[in-house]
Amino acid sequence: MKNDIERILYSEEEIRGKIKELGSRIAKDYAGKDVIFIGILKGSVMFMSDLLKEVNIPCRMDFMAVSSYGNSAVTSGVVRILKDLDFEIRDKDIIIVEDIIDSGVTLQYLIKYLKARKPRSVEIACLLNKPERRKVEIPVKYLGYDVPDYFLVGYGLDYAEKYRNLPYIAVLKEEIYK
Ligand code: IMP
Ligand code: MG
């Protein structure tokens, strides 16, 4: 796998430090609340797992799996729900946990979908954000890093379902995906 990597953008240590920061902010903001974290499969798995270990308050976790309709290069704005929530979220405080925001279309759809179930509040925790690529405004309360428009893999992020198990975040060599 290492031969396919251009360079490492964030090391394991850097990610760990950033997640500690985010986790303690969330723990402080949500103390005494009934919070449910909703991880978006599969990209958020590493982030969700490490983040929640740093959120030292009682909380619950749930997962959703979604996929974009049609060609992923042309975002249609329609998202198909492959796995829905196990929990009822009415009157709960929820935090959506995502790996990366690109156009923002996936999250825009999910926020609307979840808000229809009348949670008390909805916030977003996202490790990476590509501001240059944004098409719709998404308010991200807990953000790891703003990143340039490179194709990234590792720490949950995939290319064709591979590289998710790299422990760091890396720029994929262009020749692999071009
Ligand atoms: P959006 O709806 O355009 O914001 O799409 C976000 C989704 O695209 C993320 O959850 C990822 O699955 C995927 N994605 C966007 N950028 C990258 C990347 O650089 N590497 C891997 N997946 C990415
Ligand atoms: Mg994803």
PDB file of C-alpha atoms and ligand atoms in Angstrom:
ATOM      1  CA  MET A   1       0.000   0.000   0.000  1.00  0.00           C
ATOM      2  CA  LYS A   2       2.851   2.376   0.845  1.00  0.00           C
ATOM      3  CA  ASN A   3       3.994   2.449  -2.788  1.00  0.00           C
ATOM      4  CA  ASP A   4       0.667   4.026  -3.766  1.00  0.00           C
ATOM      5  CA  ILE A   5       1.102   6.929  -1.356  1.00  0.00           C
ATOM      6  CA  GLU A   6       2.466  10.317  -2.468  1.00  0.00           C
ATOM      7  CA  ARG A   7       2.993  11.650   1.053  1.00  0.00           C
ATOM      8  CA  ILE A   8       1.569  11.525   4.554  1.00  0.00           C
ATOM      9  CA  LEU A   9      -0.588  14.546   5.369  1.00  0.00           C
ATOM     10  CA  TYR A  10      -1.400  13.750   9.020  1.00  0.00           C
ATOM     11  CA  SER A  11       0.453  11.183  11.082  1.00  0.00           C
ATOM     12  CA  GLU A  12      -1.104   8.932  13.698  1.00  0.00           C
ATOM     13  CA  GLU A  13       0.272  11.179  16.450  1.00  0.00           C
ATOM     14  CA  GLU A  14      -1.143  14.350  14.890  1.00  0.00           C
ATOM     15  CA  ILE A  15      -4.554  12.754  14.443  1.00  0.00           C
ATOM     16  CA  ARG A  16      -4.524  11.500  18.030  1.00  0.00           C
ATOM     17  CA  GLY A  17      -3.777  15.005  19.346  1.00  0.00           C
ATOM     18  CA  LYS A  18      -6.500  16.612  17.257  1.00  0.00           C
ATOM     19  CA  ILE A  19      -9.059  14.020  18.340  1.00  0.00           C
ATOM     20  CA  LYS A  20      -8.231  14.538  22.016  1.00  0.00           C
ATOM     21  CA  GLU A  21      -8.974  18.244  21.535  1.00  0.00           C
ATOM     22  CA  LEU A  22     -12.267  17.607  19.749  1.00  0.00           C
ATOM     23  CA  GLY A  23     -13.311  14.942  22.256  1.00  0.00           C
ATOM     24  CA  SER A  24     -12.806  17.136  25.293  1.00  0.00           C
ATOM     25  CA  ARG A  25     -14.664  20.029  23.629  1.00  0.00           C
ATOM     26  CA  ILE A  26     -17.605  17.735  22.915  1.00  0.00           C
ATOM     27  CA  ALA A  27     -17.561  16.254  26.440  1.00  0.00           C
ATOM     28  CA  LYS A  28     -17.702  19.771  27.891  1.00  0.00           C
ATOM     29  CA  ASP A  29     -20.472  20.955  25.548  1.00  0.00           C
ATOM     30  CA  TYR A  30     -22.626  17.856  26.068  1.00  0.00           C
ATOM     31  CA  ALA A  31     -22.215  17.182  29.793  1.00  0.00           C
ATOM     32  CA  GLY A  32     -25.610  16.286  31.252  1.00  0.00           C
ATOM     33  CA  LYS A  33     -27.232  15.864  27.836  1.00  0.00           C
ATOM     34  CA  ASP A  34     -28.633  12.760  26.174  1.00  0.00           C
ATOM     35  CA  VAL A  35     -26.301  12.570  23.196  1.00  0.00           C
ATOM     36  CA  ILE A  36     -26.272  10.034  20.377  1.00  0.00           C
ATOM     37  CA  PHE A  37     -23.333   9.912  17.973  1.00  0.00           C
ATOM     38  CA  ILE A  38     -24.250   8.829  14.465  1.00  0.00           C
ATOM     39  CA  GLY A  39     -21.332   7.491  12.451  1.00  0.00           C
ATOM     40  CA  ILE A  40     -21.678   7.426   8.686  1.00  0.00           C
ATOM     41  CA  LEU A  41     -20.352   4.096   7.408  1.00  0.00           C
ATOM     42  CA  LYS A  42     -17.817   3.174   6.407  1.00  0.00           C
ATOM     43  CA  GLY A  43     -15.448   6.139   6.252  1.00  0.00           C
ATOM     44  CA  SER A  44     -16.120   7.392   9.772  1.00  0.00           C
ATOM     45  CA  VAL A  45     -15.323   4.134  11.564  1.00  0.00           C
ATOM     46  CA  MET A  46     -11.747   4.940  12.682  1.00  0.00           C
ATOM     47  CA  PHE A  47     -12.590   8.529  13.593  1.00  0.00           C
ATOM     48  CA  MET A  48     -15.752   7.528  15.479  1.00  0.00           C
ATOM     49  CA  SER A  49     -13.927   4.869  17.442  1.00  0.00           C
ATOM     50  CA  ASP A  50     -11.009   7.089  18.480  1.00  0.00           C
ATOM     51  CA  LEU A  51     -13.190  10.162  19.064  1.00  0.00           C
ATOM     52  CA  LEU A  52     -15.650   8.465  21.387  1.00  0.00           C
ATOM     53  CA  LYS A  53     -12.809   7.160  23.549  1.00  0.00           C
ATOM     54  CA  GLU A  54     -11.988  10.835  24.200  1.00  0.00           C
ATOM     55  CA  VAL A  55     -15.570  11.873  24.976  1.00  0.00           C
ATOM     56  CA  ASN A  56     -15.701  11.123  28.678  1.00  0.00           C
ATOM     57  CA  ILE A  57     -19.436  11.455  29.283  1.00  0.00           C
ATOM     58  CA  PRO A  58     -22.274   8.919  28.991  1.00  0.00           C
ATOM     59  CA  CYS A  59     -23.384   8.705  25.370  1.00  0.00           C
ATOM     60  CA  ARG A  60     -24.694   6.280  22.780  1.00  0.00           C
ATOM     61  CA  MET A  61     -23.537   5.368  19.304  1.00  0.00           C
ATOM     62  CA  ASP A  62     -25.437   4.470  16.204  1.00  0.00           C
ATOM     63  CA  PHE A  63     -24.548   4.122  12.534  1.00  0.00           C
ATOM     64  CA  MET A  64     -26.045   4.877   9.157  1.00  0.00           C
ATOM     65  CA  ALA A  65     -24.885   3.692   5.761  1.00  0.00           C
ATOM     66  CA  VAL A  66     -25.652   5.790   2.705  1.00  0.00           C
ATOM     67  CA  SER A  67     -24.705   5.827  -0.930  1.00  0.00           C
ATOM     68  CA  SER A  68     -25.013   8.468  -3.612  1.00  0.00           C
ATOM     69  CA  TYR A  69     -27.215   7.659  -6.558  1.00  0.00           C
ATOM     70  CA  GLY A  70     -25.600   7.364  -9.962  1.00  0.00           C
ATOM     71  CA  ASN A  71     -22.106   8.408 -10.923  1.00  0.00           C
ATOM     72  CA  SER A  72     -20.186   9.547  -7.850  1.00  0.00           C
ATOM     73  CA  ALA A  73     -18.250  12.136  -9.892  1.00  0.00           C
ATOM     74  CA  VAL A  74     -21.486  13.982 -10.652  1.00  0.00           C
ATOM     75  CA  THR A  75     -23.287  14.588  -7.388  1.00  0.00           C
ATOM     76  CA  SER A  76     -27.026  14.329  -7.863  1.00  0.00           C
ATOM     77  CA  GLY A  77     -27.955  15.461  -4.371  1.00  0.00           C
ATOM     78  CA  VAL A  78     -29.969  12.318  -3.800  1.00  0.00           C
ATOM     79  CA  VAL A  79     -28.677   9.900  -1.206  1.00  0.00           C
ATOM     80  CA  ARG A  80     -29.880   6.354  -0.734  1.00  0.00           C
ATOM     81  CA  ILE A  81     -30.169   5.091   2.850  1.00  0.00           C
ATOM     82  CA  LEU A  82     -28.656   1.593   3.029  1.00  0.00           C
ATOM     83  CA  LYS A  83     -28.801   1.283   6.820  1.00  0.00           C
ATOM     84  CA  ASP A  84     -30.992   3.453   8.975  1.00  0.00           C
ATOM     85  CA  LEU A  85     -30.713   4.267  12.679  1.00  0.00           C
ATOM     86  CA  ASP A  86     -31.442   1.739  15.432  1.00  0.00           C
ATOM     87  CA  PHE A  87     -32.449   4.470  17.887  1.00  0.00           C
ATOM     88  CA  GLU A  88     -35.346   6.868  18.039  1.00  0.00           C
ATOM     89  CA  ILE A  89     -33.803  10.377  17.990  1.00  0.00           C
ATOM     90  CA  ARG A  90     -36.804  12.549  18.838  1.00  0.00           C
ATOM     91  CA  ASP A  91     -35.791  15.123  21.496  1.00  0.00           C
ATOM     92  CA  LYS A  92     -32.220  13.762  21.593  1.00  0.00           C
ATOM     93  CA  ASP A  93     -29.038  15.698  20.959  1.00  0.00           C
ATOM     94  CA  ILE A  94     -27.322  14.122  17.997  1.00  0.00           C
ATOM     95  CA  ILE A  95     -23.860  14.502  16.536  1.00  0.00           C
ATOM     96  CA  ILE A  96     -23.239  13.226  13.020  1.00  0.00           C
ATOM     97  CA  VAL A  97     -19.715  11.847  12.666  1.00  0.00           C
ATOM     98  CA  GLU A  98     -18.195  12.001   9.172  1.00  0.00           C
ATOM     99  CA  ASP A  99     -14.751  11.385   7.718  1.00  0.00           C
ATOM    100  CA  ILE A 100     -14.616  14.163   5.114  1.00  0.00           C
ATOM    101  CA  ILE A 101     -16.839  16.820   3.556  1.00  0.00           C
ATOM    102  CA  ASP A 102     -16.363  17.437  -0.132  1.00  0.00           C
ATOM    103  CA  SER A 103     -19.328  19.025  -1.952  1.00  0.00           C
ATOM    104  CA  GLY A 104     -21.381  18.795   1.249  1.00  0.00           C
ATOM    105  CA  VAL A 105     -24.297  17.238  -0.600  1.00  0.00           C
ATOM    106  CA  THR A 106     -24.314  13.987   1.396  1.00  0.00           C
ATOM    107  CA  LEU A 107     -24.428  15.797   4.722  1.00  0.00           C
ATOM    108  CA  GLN A 108     -26.987  18.327   3.540  1.00  0.00           C
ATOM    109  CA  TYR A 109     -29.321  15.477   2.669  1.00  0.00           C
ATOM    110  CA  LEU A 110     -28.646  13.624   5.920  1.00  0.00           C
ATOM    111  CA  ILE A 111     -29.204  16.689   8.085  1.00  0.00           C
ATOM    112  CA  LYS A 112     -32.572  17.265   6.438  1.00  0.00           C
ATOM    113  CA  TYR A 113     -33.472  13.582   6.766  1.00  0.00           C
ATOM    114  CA  LEU A 114     -32.562  13.458  10.466  1.00  0.00           C
ATOM    115  CA  LYS A 115     -34.117  16.824  11.353  1.00  0.00           C
ATOM    116  CA  ALA A 116     -37.464  15.503  10.086  1.00  0.00           C
ATOM    117  CA  ARG A 117     -37.408  13.148  13.100  1.00  0.00           C
ATOM    118  CA  LYS A 118     -37.344  16.129  15.448  1.00  0.00           C
ATOM    119  CA  PRO A 119     -34.134  15.684  17.429  1.00  0.00           C
ATOM    120  CA  ARG A 120     -33.434  18.372  20.020  1.00  0.00           C
ATOM    121  CA  SER A 121     -30.257  19.409  18.233  1.00  0.00           C
ATOM    122  CA  VAL A 122     -28.037  18.307  15.345  1.00  0.00           C
ATOM    123  CA  GLU A 123     -24.317  19.066  15.104  1.00  0.00           C
ATOM    124  CA  ILE A 124     -21.506  17.704  12.965  1.00  0.00           C
ATOM    125  CA  ALA A 125     -18.118  16.309  13.890  1.00  0.00           C
ATOM    126  CA  CYS A 126     -15.944  15.874  10.834  1.00  0.00           C
ATOM    127  CA  LEU A 127     -12.260  15.071  10.658  1.00  0.00           C
ATOM    128  CA  LEU A 128     -11.510  16.633   7.262  1.00  0.00           C
ATOM    129  CA  ASN A 129     -13.024  19.381   5.176  1.00  0.00           C
ATOM    130  CA  LYS A 130     -12.298  20.423   1.580  1.00  0.00           C
ATOM    131  CA  PRO A 131     -13.552  24.031   1.488  1.00  0.00           C
ATOM    132  CA  GLU A 132     -12.589  24.524  -2.181  1.00  0.00           C
ATOM    133  CA  ARG A 133     -15.030  21.832  -3.241  1.00  0.00           C
ATOM    134  CA  ARG A 134     -18.048  22.962  -1.246  1.00  0.00           C
ATOM    135  CA  LYS A 135     -21.316  23.359  -3.164  1.00  0.00           C
ATOM    136  CA  VAL A 136     -23.677  23.766  -0.232  1.00  0.00           C
ATOM    137  CA  GLU A 137     -23.193  25.488   3.115  1.00  0.00           C
ATOM    138  CA  ILE A 138     -22.677  23.023   5.992  1.00  0.00           C
ATOM    139  CA  PRO A 139     -22.103  24.277   9.541  1.00  0.00           C
ATOM    140  CA  VAL A 140     -19.438  22.013  11.094  1.00  0.00           C
ATOM    141  CA  LYS A 141     -19.134  22.582  14.826  1.00  0.00           C
ATOM    142  CA  TYR A 142     -16.310  20.102  15.458  1.00  0.00           C
ATOM    143  CA  LEU A 143     -13.762  20.058  12.660  1.00  0.00           C
ATOM    144  CA  GLY A 144     -10.346  18.404  12.538  1.00  0.00           C
ATOM    145  CA  TYR A 145      -8.605  19.963   9.547  1.00  0.00           C
ATOM    146  CA  ASP A 146      -9.297  22.008   6.439  1.00  0.00           C
ATOM    147  CA  VAL A 147      -7.466  20.214   3.634  1.00  0.00           C
ATOM    148  CA  PRO A 148      -6.519  21.133   0.052  1.00  0.00           C
ATOM    149  CA  ASP A 149      -8.240  19.412  -2.844  1.00  0.00           C
ATOM    150  CA  TYR A 150      -6.142  16.236  -3.012  1.00  0.00           C
ATOM    151  CA  PHE A 151      -7.519  12.730  -3.114  1.00  0.00           C
ATOM    152  CA  LEU A 152      -6.893  11.404   0.387  1.00  0.00           C
ATOM    153  CA  VAL A 153      -6.843   7.888   1.765  1.00  0.00           C
ATOM    154  CA  GLY A 154      -6.279   6.192   5.098  1.00  0.00           C
ATOM    155  CA  TYR A 155      -7.794   6.377   8.560  1.00  0.00           C
ATOM    156  CA  GLY A 156     -11.144   5.253   7.149  1.00  0.00           C
ATOM    157  CA  LEU A 157     -10.902   7.028   3.783  1.00  0.00           C
ATOM    158  CA  ASP A 158     -10.844   4.747   0.776  1.00  0.00           C
ATOM    159  CA  TYR A 159     -10.124   4.611  -2.891  1.00  0.00           C
ATOM    160  CA  ALA A 160     -12.218   1.797  -4.441  1.00  0.00           C
ATOM    161  CA  GLU A 161     -12.747   0.405  -0.910  1.00  0.00           C
ATOM    162  CA  LYS A 162      -9.011   0.053  -0.236  1.00  0.00           C
ATOM    163  CA  TYR A 163      -6.534   1.930   2.010  1.00  0.00           C
ATOM    164  CA  ARG A 164      -9.050   2.440   4.847  1.00  0.00           C
ATOM    165  CA  ASN A 165      -6.749   0.583   7.225  1.00  0.00           C
ATOM    166  CA  LEU A 166      -3.769   2.909   6.843  1.00  0.00           C
ATOM    167  CA  PRO A 167      -3.244   4.433  10.313  1.00  0.00           C
ATOM    168  CA  TYR A 168      -2.479   7.905   8.888  1.00  0.00           C
ATOM    169  CA  ILE A 169      -4.058  10.234   6.322  1.00  0.00           C
ATOM    170  CA  ALA A 170      -2.173  10.348   3.046  1.00  0.00           C
ATOM    171  CA  VAL A 171      -2.298  11.801  -0.446  1.00  0.00           C
ATOM    172  CA  LEU A 172      -2.870   9.039  -2.996  1.00  0.00           C
ATOM    173  CA  LYS A 173      -0.569   9.024  -6.049  1.00  0.00           C
ATOM    174  CA  GLU A 174      -2.419  10.439  -9.043  1.00  0.00           C
ATOM    175  CA  GLU A 175      -1.445   7.489 -11.235  1.00  0.00           C
ATOM    176  CA  ILE A 176      -3.532   5.189  -9.025  1.00  0.00           C
ATOM    177  CA  TYR A 177      -6.850   6.905  -9.697  1.00  0.00           C
ATOM    178  CA  LYS A 178      -6.288   8.594 -13.084  1.00  0.00           C
TER     179      LYS A 178
HETATM  180  P1  IMP B   1     -19.848  15.005  -0.472  1.00  0.00           P
HETATM  181  O1  IMP B   1     -21.288  14.638  -0.471  1.00  0.00           O
HETATM  182  O2  IMP B   1     -19.418  15.499  -1.833  1.00  0.00           O
HETATM  183  O3  IMP B   1     -19.477  15.974   0.624  1.00  0.00           O
HETATM  184  O4  IMP B   1     -19.061  13.637  -0.300  1.00  0.00           O
HETATM  185  C1  IMP B   1     -18.425  13.271   0.851  1.00  0.00           C
HETATM  186  C2  IMP B   1     -17.968  11.838   0.718  1.00  0.00           C
HETATM  187  O5  IMP B   1     -17.117  11.681  -0.426  1.00  0.00           O
HETATM  188  C3  IMP B   1     -17.125  11.412   1.910  1.00  0.00           C
HETATM  189  O6  IMP B   1     -17.918  10.869   2.945  1.00  0.00           O
HETATM  190  C4  IMP B   1     -16.196  10.397   1.287  1.00  0.00           C
HETATM  191  O7  IMP B   1     -16.812   9.122   1.292  1.00  0.00           O
HETATM  192  C5  IMP B   1     -16.028  10.845  -0.131  1.00  0.00           C
HETATM  193  N1  IMP B   1     -14.766  11.601  -0.324  1.00  0.00           N
HETATM  194  C6  IMP B   1     -14.627  12.915  -0.597  1.00  0.00           C
HETATM  195  N2  IMP B   1     -13.335  13.268  -0.723  1.00  0.00           N
HETATM  196  C7  IMP B   1     -12.620  12.137  -0.535  1.00  0.00           C
HETATM  197  C8  IMP B   1     -11.199  11.849  -0.540  1.00  0.00           C
HETATM  198  O8  IMP B   1     -10.316  12.714  -0.732  1.00  0.00           O
HETATM  199  N3  IMP B   1     -10.862  10.550  -0.290  1.00  0.00           N
HETATM  200  C9  IMP B   1     -11.782   9.578  -0.066  1.00  0.00           C
HETATM  201  N4  IMP B   1     -13.110   9.806  -0.047  1.00  0.00           N
HETATM  202  C10 IMP B   1     -13.527  11.079  -0.282  1.00  0.00           C
HETATM  203 MG    MG B   2     -18.076   8.696   3.384  1.00  0.00          MG
END
